[in-house]
Amino acid sequence: MPESPSPENRRWLKPFLKPFKGVFREVVAMSFFVNILALAIPVFSLQVYDRVVGSGGISTLQGLFVGMILVLIFDFILRQSRARILQTVALRVDVELGRRLFRKLMRLPLQTLESRTSAHWSALFRDVDVVRNTLSGASALLLADLPFAILFLVLIFVIAAPVAWVLLIMLPVFMLVAWRSSSVMSQASGEERQTSQSRDALVAEMISGRTTIKALALDRSMEPVWEEKHAENIENAIHRGTQTDAFSNIGSSLSLATSLLLTTVGALAIIDQNLTMGALIATNMLSGKIIGPLNQLVGMWRTYSNFLQATERLGEIFASDADRAVSEVKLKKPKGKLTIENVVFSYSEDLAPVICDISLEINPGGIHAMVGRNGCGKTTLLKIIQGLYTPQKGRVLMDGADMAQFTRSELADWLGYVPQESVLFTGTVRDNIASRMPTASDEEIIKAATEAGVHHFIIDLPDGYATDIGEAGSRLSGGQRQRIAVARALVGSPPVVLLDEPSSSLDRHAEHELKDTLVEIAKTRTVIIVSHSPTLLSACDFLYALDRGRLALAGPSSEVLPRLFGGKAAKKGKGAGDAKKGGATLAAKPTATAKPVPNKAPNQATPVPAGVVAKAGPAVTKPVAAKPAGATLASLMAPPAQKAASTPKPEPQKVETTPAPAPVQAPVKAKISAPRMQAAAVARPAGAAPQQATVLRRPQPRSVTKAKLAAVLRAPKSGSKAIPKVTTRATPQKVQAKTFVKPSATPTLRQVKPTVTLSPPRKDTSIRSGQSLSRPALKVGASIRLRNNAE
């Protein structure tokens, strides 16, 4: 059941409507004259029936008729002017209230925005429409005309006192029905709105996840959910409609009953010669001016109920706490030193803290990485540094100044931010890069794009920086959107750059480019990343390991990485084989209460107890180039029960040998490009007999060497219906990869990439019509059957 509207949340309406006071006065004045002219019709009827009909005064009738024509003309002009004024009011209300709501939403804290669904926030703009239509539509005119019902009632007492008591009896009945309608319709409208928002939220989720729904065919599971929510909304809409129709029909029945009573009582008064025929007809017309607005009030109470609920919801938003609008102190462009003091944060009072008493000091420059298991608080801590979340305890300082003293726009100028999900907006590439700083010049935009490594692909787009990227960047790949988000964060050269999983959508080549980019910008700025990528971690200067919301380990990456990986860190220039010796398991569970290791080295990193400030130390402009090869970050983030698990051994490979064609006088170096295939050749002394070269291969699929072989797949010509086949001429036999050794000082064992797959002959091989494949002709007598790509 929806909460009843609170008058406290509607206090904003009076100050908001104060500038429109003069306009509403004009509307009331015009309504006064319109209602005065409305008296002309009853008076005309009274005079015609009492004087013209009885005496046959044609000249009197002509004068009355001309007067009524003038009255109708003036009435039209007044009504049209009043409607035009109300349209102006509607436009001003829409502009002013819409702007005020938008600015308020932009200033609300992120935590407040995340506490409601997207359907709730979008419904607020429909509330603006409700307020606009109520203040400028028929409901506003009804409120302007309703006070004149008293004037009409007084006039009825003057010309037909014997029937006036009928209206005195029926008016309280109309008011009772209107009051009952208000309470019932308010509840019904609130329930319908709630189910409508729930349905709209589901629709929004389905639209945002349309790719997943189509790929996994989730329509079968989503349809029952949609039907349930849609049925609830329809049920509440029918209930509300039933109540509306009931009260509207009650009002119509009361109007007919009032007219019936007036006619009956008036006829009796005429018989008793206490009332004239003209007075009775005029009374019926005037009673319509009284009963009509009351009947409309019953039927339109839903409009007023929606208006009250809309103003209450808007008032709730306007009364919410917003981000700081004016800075308390003035600070020049900071150098980028960040200090976190005893920060505690929880998403709600009934939930456990996500960040538990973390203290940290990050000096300017260098790359600082936060690592830890999923859900340990890395992203939350990054948002606290950005100022998006306000901690319940503690504070964040920049160059010694509390960041809570600065406005959101100032923090955005100093802190570049790339969220986990790279969100772009409808528009061009330039618009999205410059959205963080609309006044940025073309040179600044190109500089940021170049630093982010996206300038080369932007200029290859059809319109370059003016290319329209579609809704939410739908015309770009995930990696391209992520790199543009990085460029957006670098516009204006902020002293601190925060990146949350910046390589999640990048391939290996792009990830290495991003690493080079971060290394370059870290020479002049402070870079803080949250990442699970060993490539990016290898370039970091300082590492901070979080565990269950606490800082478990902090220090230079060269000292922290060995602790995390349970072995010695890979030294600069060492290969992957040397790095594998360190293992991939944690040496100890990273907890905030871990004790320092006894007899440790002077500079060895130790776990950080809660409340102790972890200092990053001096900035390092040249990060460690090598990474602890052989150890993946997945093992670093594994649960404690899995840390000691050894790496599973690879499955045994099928070994096939073939004799070498010529003696080899030097060690043979294996060189095989097929995945997970290894080759080894044992060195022999000079003059020794040729040995067999061992080739490790997977049983399936089989591959053939490049020894005087070339594969050919000739596509059918356009319009050809025949399916080309390659038939066998001999019994299929097992083809082995041979090793060809060049007579050189350092012969190598070679194996080409598998381009032709050998298999026993099948009944048929289908190739799609129109497939264009061209390879050299097959010149071999062996029995070979070409497989389709689909196999």
PDB file of C-alpha atoms in Angstrom, residues 610-787:
ATOM      1  CA  ALA A 610      43.773  -2.064  10.753  1.00  0.00           C
ATOM      2  CA  GLY A 611      44.136   1.622  11.457  1.00  0.00           C
ATOM      3  CA  VAL A 612      47.829   1.769  10.502  1.00  0.00           C
ATOM      4  CA  VAL A 613      48.680   4.137   7.681  1.00  0.00           C
ATOM      5  CA  ALA A 614      50.341   2.409   4.743  1.00  0.00           C
ATOM      6  CA  LYS A 615      52.639   4.817   2.936  1.00  0.00           C
ATOM      7  CA  ALA A 616      53.417   4.299  -0.709  1.00  0.00           C
ATOM      8  CA  GLY A 617      56.861   5.846  -0.458  1.00  0.00           C
ATOM      9  CA  PRO A 618      58.540   7.964  -3.129  1.00  0.00           C
ATOM     10  CA  ALA A 619      57.182   7.859  -6.640  1.00  0.00           C
ATOM     11  CA  VAL A 620      58.989   5.614  -9.124  1.00  0.00           C
ATOM     12  CA  THR A 621      58.958   6.817 -12.698  1.00  0.00           C
ATOM     13  CA  LYS A 622      60.308   3.543 -14.136  1.00  0.00           C
ATOM     14  CA  PRO A 623      58.096   0.661 -13.005  1.00  0.00           C
ATOM     15  CA  VAL A 624      59.336  -2.889 -12.926  1.00  0.00           C
ATOM     16  CA  ALA A 625      59.105  -4.173 -16.472  1.00  0.00           C
ATOM     17  CA  ALA A 626      58.902  -7.891 -15.699  1.00  0.00           C
ATOM     18  CA  LYS A 627      55.991  -9.668 -14.063  1.00  0.00           C
ATOM     19  CA  PRO A 628      55.976 -12.850 -12.003  1.00  0.00           C
ATOM     20  CA  ALA A 629      55.557 -15.088 -15.019  1.00  0.00           C
ATOM     21  CA  GLY A 630      53.921 -18.420 -14.490  1.00  0.00           C
ATOM     22  CA  ALA A 631      51.690 -17.072 -11.760  1.00  0.00           C
ATOM     23  CA  THR A 632      48.247 -15.902 -12.733  1.00  0.00           C
ATOM     24  CA  LEU A 633      46.170 -13.435 -10.824  1.00  0.00           C
ATOM     25  CA  ALA A 634      43.376 -16.006 -10.631  1.00  0.00           C
ATOM     26  CA  SER A 635      45.531 -17.953  -8.198  1.00  0.00           C
ATOM     27  CA  LEU A 636      46.175 -14.731  -6.305  1.00  0.00           C
ATOM     28  CA  MET A 637      42.449 -14.163  -5.922  1.00  0.00           C
ATOM     29  CA  ALA A 638      41.557 -17.796  -5.234  1.00  0.00           C
ATOM     30  CA  PRO A 639      39.746 -18.702  -1.985  1.00  0.00           C
ATOM     31  CA  PRO A 640      41.948 -19.833   0.895  1.00  0.00           C
ATOM     32  CA  ALA A 641      40.980 -23.473   0.405  1.00  0.00           C
ATOM     33  CA  GLN A 642      42.346 -23.424  -3.125  1.00  0.00           C
ATOM     34  CA  LYS A 643      45.598 -21.581  -2.518  1.00  0.00           C
ATOM     35  CA  ALA A 644      47.628 -24.730  -1.851  1.00  0.00           C
ATOM     36  CA  ALA A 645      46.206 -26.592  -4.813  1.00  0.00           C
ATOM     37  CA  SER A 646      48.834 -27.486  -7.334  1.00  0.00           C
ATOM     38  CA  THR A 647      48.568 -26.700 -10.993  1.00  0.00           C
ATOM     39  CA  PRO A 648      46.901 -29.618 -12.826  1.00  0.00           C
ATOM     40  CA  LYS A 649      49.221 -31.577 -15.051  1.00  0.00           C
ATOM     41  CA  PRO A 650      48.562 -31.500 -18.778  1.00  0.00           C
ATOM     42  CA  GLU A 651      47.087 -34.563 -20.389  1.00  0.00           C
ATOM     43  CA  PRO A 652      49.600 -36.937 -21.945  1.00  0.00           C
ATOM     44  CA  GLN A 653      50.266 -36.169 -25.577  1.00  0.00           C
ATOM     45  CA  LYS A 654      50.501 -38.696 -28.325  1.00  0.00           C
ATOM     46  CA  VAL A 655      54.120 -39.185 -29.410  1.00  0.00           C
ATOM     47  CA  GLU A 656      54.990 -40.081 -32.935  1.00  0.00           C
ATOM     48  CA  THR A 657      58.510 -40.363 -34.225  1.00  0.00           C
ATOM     49  CA  THR A 658      59.952 -40.317 -37.670  1.00  0.00           C
ATOM     50  CA  PRO A 659      63.589 -40.717 -38.610  1.00  0.00           C
ATOM     51  CA  ALA A 660      65.511 -37.637 -39.609  1.00  0.00           C
ATOM     52  CA  PRO A 661      66.540 -37.642 -43.269  1.00  0.00           C
ATOM     53  CA  ALA A 662      70.108 -36.509 -42.709  1.00  0.00           C
ATOM     54  CA  PRO A 663      72.701 -36.575 -39.960  1.00  0.00           C
ATOM     55  CA  VAL A 664      72.629 -33.646 -37.644  1.00  0.00           C
ATOM     56  CA  GLN A 665      75.877 -32.299 -36.325  1.00  0.00           C
ATOM     57  CA  ALA A 666      74.434 -29.712 -33.952  1.00  0.00           C
ATOM     58  CA  PRO A 667      71.697 -29.560 -31.341  1.00  0.00           C
ATOM     59  CA  VAL A 668      68.261 -29.386 -32.904  1.00  0.00           C
ATOM     60  CA  LYS A 669      66.060 -26.486 -31.828  1.00  0.00           C
ATOM     61  CA  ALA A 670      62.336 -27.266 -31.782  1.00  0.00           C
ATOM     62  CA  LYS A 671      60.072 -24.733 -33.429  1.00  0.00           C
ATOM     63  CA  ILE A 672      56.379 -25.636 -33.616  1.00  0.00           C
ATOM     64  CA  SER A 673      53.587 -23.086 -33.858  1.00  0.00           C
ATOM     65  CA  ALA A 674      50.587 -25.336 -33.195  1.00  0.00           C
ATOM     66  CA  PRO A 675      48.976 -24.685 -29.815  1.00  0.00           C
ATOM     67  CA  ARG A 676      50.179 -26.700 -26.857  1.00  0.00           C
ATOM     68  CA  MET A 677      52.617 -28.714 -29.041  1.00  0.00           C
ATOM     69  CA  GLN A 678      56.232 -29.069 -28.092  1.00  0.00           C
ATOM     70  CA  ALA A 679      59.213 -30.428 -29.970  1.00  0.00           C
ATOM     71  CA  ALA A 680      62.534 -31.489 -28.589  1.00  0.00           C
ATOM     72  CA  ALA A 681      65.686 -32.724 -30.189  1.00  0.00           C
ATOM     73  CA  VAL A 682      68.582 -34.226 -28.275  1.00  0.00           C
ATOM     74  CA  ALA A 683      72.028 -32.874 -29.112  1.00  0.00           C
ATOM     75  CA  ARG A 684      74.443 -35.364 -30.541  1.00  0.00           C
ATOM     76  CA  PRO A 685      78.192 -35.211 -30.799  1.00  0.00           C
ATOM     77  CA  ALA A 686      79.743 -34.686 -34.178  1.00  0.00           C
ATOM     78  CA  GLY A 687      79.743 -37.784 -36.329  1.00  0.00           C
ATOM     79  CA  ALA A 688      77.134 -39.584 -34.312  1.00  0.00           C
ATOM     80  CA  ALA A 689      74.438 -41.583 -35.987  1.00  0.00           C
ATOM     81  CA  PRO A 690      71.229 -39.761 -36.814  1.00  0.00           C
ATOM     82  CA  GLN A 691      68.669 -39.894 -34.071  1.00  0.00           C
ATOM     83  CA  GLN A 692      64.917 -39.757 -34.277  1.00  0.00           C
ATOM     84  CA  ALA A 693      63.322 -36.384 -33.689  1.00  0.00           C
ATOM     85  CA  THR A 694      60.476 -36.543 -31.197  1.00  0.00           C
ATOM     86  CA  VAL A 695      57.323 -34.662 -32.104  1.00  0.00           C
ATOM     87  CA  LEU A 696      54.542 -34.171 -29.538  1.00  0.00           C
ATOM     88  CA  ARG A 697      51.197 -33.923 -31.195  1.00  0.00           C
ATOM     89  CA  ARG A 698      47.557 -34.208 -30.281  1.00  0.00           C
ATOM     90  CA  PRO A 699      45.762 -37.224 -31.772  1.00  0.00           C
ATOM     91  CA  GLN A 700      42.924 -35.057 -33.155  1.00  0.00           C
ATOM     92  CA  PRO A 701      42.828 -33.161 -35.338  1.00  0.00           C
ATOM     93  CA  ARG A 702      45.704 -34.508 -37.350  1.00  0.00           C
ATOM     94  CA  SER A 703      47.916 -32.095 -39.238  1.00  0.00           C
ATOM     95  CA  VAL A 704      50.126 -32.425 -42.252  1.00  0.00           C
ATOM     96  CA  THR A 705      53.488 -30.820 -42.834  1.00  0.00           C
ATOM     97  CA  LYS A 706      54.331 -28.284 -45.459  1.00  0.00           C
ATOM     98  CA  ALA A 707      56.675 -30.692 -47.245  1.00  0.00           C
ATOM     99  CA  LYS A 708      55.831 -30.000 -50.881  1.00  0.00           C
ATOM    100  CA  LEU A 709      52.123 -29.890 -49.872  1.00  0.00           C
ATOM    101  CA  ALA A 710      49.599 -27.112 -50.444  1.00  0.00           C
ATOM    102  CA  ALA A 711      45.911 -27.227 -49.745  1.00  0.00           C
ATOM    103  CA  VAL A 712      43.331 -26.166 -52.252  1.00  0.00           C
ATOM    104  CA  LEU A 713      39.659 -25.468 -51.864  1.00  0.00           C
ATOM    105  CA  ARG A 714      38.188 -24.214 -55.056  1.00  0.00           C
ATOM    106  CA  ALA A 715      34.891 -22.379 -54.552  1.00  0.00           C
ATOM    107  CA  PRO A 716      32.042 -22.962 -57.022  1.00  0.00           C
ATOM    108  CA  LYS A 717      31.475 -20.248 -59.536  1.00  0.00           C
ATOM    109  CA  SER A 718      28.604 -17.788 -59.110  1.00  0.00           C
ATOM    110  CA  GLY A 719      25.341 -19.458 -59.948  1.00  0.00           C
ATOM    111  CA  SER A 720      26.807 -22.964 -59.990  1.00  0.00           C
ATOM    112  CA  LYS A 721      24.732 -25.565 -58.219  1.00  0.00           C
ATOM    113  CA  ALA A 722      27.298 -28.313 -58.253  1.00  0.00           C
ATOM    114  CA  ILE A 723      29.130 -29.038 -55.033  1.00  0.00           C
ATOM    115  CA  PRO A 724      32.842 -29.593 -55.607  1.00  0.00           C
ATOM    116  CA  LYS A 725      34.280 -32.758 -54.161  1.00  0.00           C
ATOM    117  CA  VAL A 726      37.753 -34.139 -53.789  1.00  0.00           C
ATOM    118  CA  THR A 727      37.663 -37.885 -54.157  1.00  0.00           C
ATOM    119  CA  THR A 728      40.268 -40.330 -52.940  1.00  0.00           C
ATOM    120  CA  ARG A 729      42.393 -42.464 -55.178  1.00  0.00           C
ATOM    121  CA  ALA A 730      43.955 -44.689 -52.611  1.00  0.00           C
ATOM    122  CA  THR A 731      43.140 -46.149 -49.264  1.00  0.00           C
ATOM    123  CA  PRO A 732      43.335 -43.508 -46.533  1.00  0.00           C
ATOM    124  CA  GLN A 733      46.410 -43.932 -44.468  1.00  0.00           C
ATOM    125  CA  LYS A 734      47.931 -42.302 -41.502  1.00  0.00           C
ATOM    126  CA  VAL A 735      50.019 -39.285 -42.424  1.00  0.00           C
ATOM    127  CA  GLN A 736      52.776 -38.336 -40.095  1.00  0.00           C
ATOM    128  CA  ALA A 737      54.533 -35.018 -39.773  1.00  0.00           C
ATOM    129  CA  LYS A 738      58.092 -35.330 -40.961  1.00  0.00           C
ATOM    130  CA  THR A 739      61.019 -33.331 -39.783  1.00  0.00           C
ATOM    131  CA  PHE A 740      63.058 -31.599 -42.425  1.00  0.00           C
ATOM    132  CA  VAL A 741      66.470 -30.392 -41.359  1.00  0.00           C
ATOM    133  CA  LYS A 742      68.421 -27.932 -43.426  1.00  0.00           C
ATOM    134  CA  PRO A 743      72.135 -28.560 -43.696  1.00  0.00           C
ATOM    135  CA  SER A 744      73.129 -25.587 -41.673  1.00  0.00           C
ATOM    136  CA  ALA A 745      75.163 -24.897 -38.611  1.00  0.00           C
ATOM    137  CA  THR A 746      72.064 -24.743 -36.448  1.00  0.00           C
ATOM    138  CA  PRO A 747      69.367 -26.899 -37.974  1.00  0.00           C
ATOM    139  CA  THR A 748      65.855 -26.512 -36.624  1.00  0.00           C
ATOM    140  CA  LEU A 749      62.922 -28.830 -36.427  1.00  0.00           C
ATOM    141  CA  ARG A 750      60.054 -27.254 -38.329  1.00  0.00           C
ATOM    142  CA  GLN A 751      56.364 -27.868 -38.444  1.00  0.00           C
ATOM    143  CA  VAL A 752      53.965 -25.666 -40.355  1.00  0.00           C
ATOM    144  CA  LYS A 753      50.573 -24.491 -39.215  1.00  0.00           C
ATOM    145  CA  PRO A 754      47.872 -27.076 -39.849  1.00  0.00           C
ATOM    146  CA  THR A 755      46.052 -25.948 -42.992  1.00  0.00           C
ATOM    147  CA  VAL A 756      44.666 -29.220 -44.308  1.00  0.00           C
ATOM    148  CA  THR A 757      42.944 -31.774 -42.095  1.00  0.00           C
ATOM    149  CA  LEU A 758      43.273 -35.426 -42.995  1.00  0.00           C
ATOM    150  CA  SER A 759      40.497 -37.863 -42.284  1.00  0.00           C
ATOM    151  CA  PRO A 760      39.052 -41.098 -43.675  1.00  0.00           C
ATOM    152  CA  PRO A 761      36.791 -40.603 -46.668  1.00  0.00           C
ATOM    153  CA  ARG A 762      33.190 -39.754 -45.928  1.00  0.00           C
ATOM    154  CA  LYS A 763      30.077 -39.930 -48.002  1.00  0.00           C
ATOM    155  CA  ASP A 764      29.919 -36.241 -48.869  1.00  0.00           C
ATOM    156  CA  THR A 765      31.467 -32.891 -48.108  1.00  0.00           C
ATOM    157  CA  SER A 766      29.261 -29.819 -48.293  1.00  0.00           C
ATOM    158  CA  ILE A 767      30.541 -26.348 -49.007  1.00  0.00           C
ATOM    159  CA  ARG A 768      28.251 -23.382 -48.763  1.00  0.00           C
ATOM    160  CA  SER A 769      27.299 -21.837 -52.059  1.00  0.00           C
ATOM    161  CA  GLY A 770      29.097 -18.587 -52.693  1.00  0.00           C
ATOM    162  CA  GLN A 771      32.011 -19.464 -50.416  1.00  0.00           C
ATOM    163  CA  SER A 772      35.168 -17.877 -51.799  1.00  0.00           C
ATOM    164  CA  LEU A 773      38.270 -19.814 -50.923  1.00  0.00           C
ATOM    165  CA  SER A 774      41.392 -20.035 -53.083  1.00  0.00           C
ATOM    166  CA  ARG A 775      44.498 -22.044 -52.373  1.00  0.00           C
ATOM    167  CA  PRO A 776      47.233 -23.631 -54.547  1.00  0.00           C
ATOM    168  CA  ALA A 777      46.409 -26.891 -56.261  1.00  0.00           C
ATOM    169  CA  LEU A 778      46.969 -30.082 -54.295  1.00  0.00           C
ATOM    170  CA  LYS A 779      49.859 -32.030 -55.744  1.00  0.00           C
ATOM    171  CA  VAL A 780      50.128 -35.227 -53.771  1.00  0.00           C
ATOM    172  CA  GLY A 781      49.198 -38.790 -54.440  1.00  0.00           C
ATOM    173  CA  ALA A 782      48.150 -39.562 -50.916  1.00  0.00           C
ATOM    174  CA  SER A 783      44.504 -40.180 -50.172  1.00  0.00           C
ATOM    175  CA  ILE A 784      43.188 -36.903 -48.794  1.00  0.00           C
ATOM    176  CA  ARG A 785      39.644 -35.775 -48.207  1.00  0.00           C
ATOM    177  CA  LEU A 786      38.975 -32.106 -47.497  1.00  0.00           C
ATOM    178  CA  ARG A 787      36.803 -31.308 -44.535  1.00  0.00           C
TER     179      ARG A 787
END
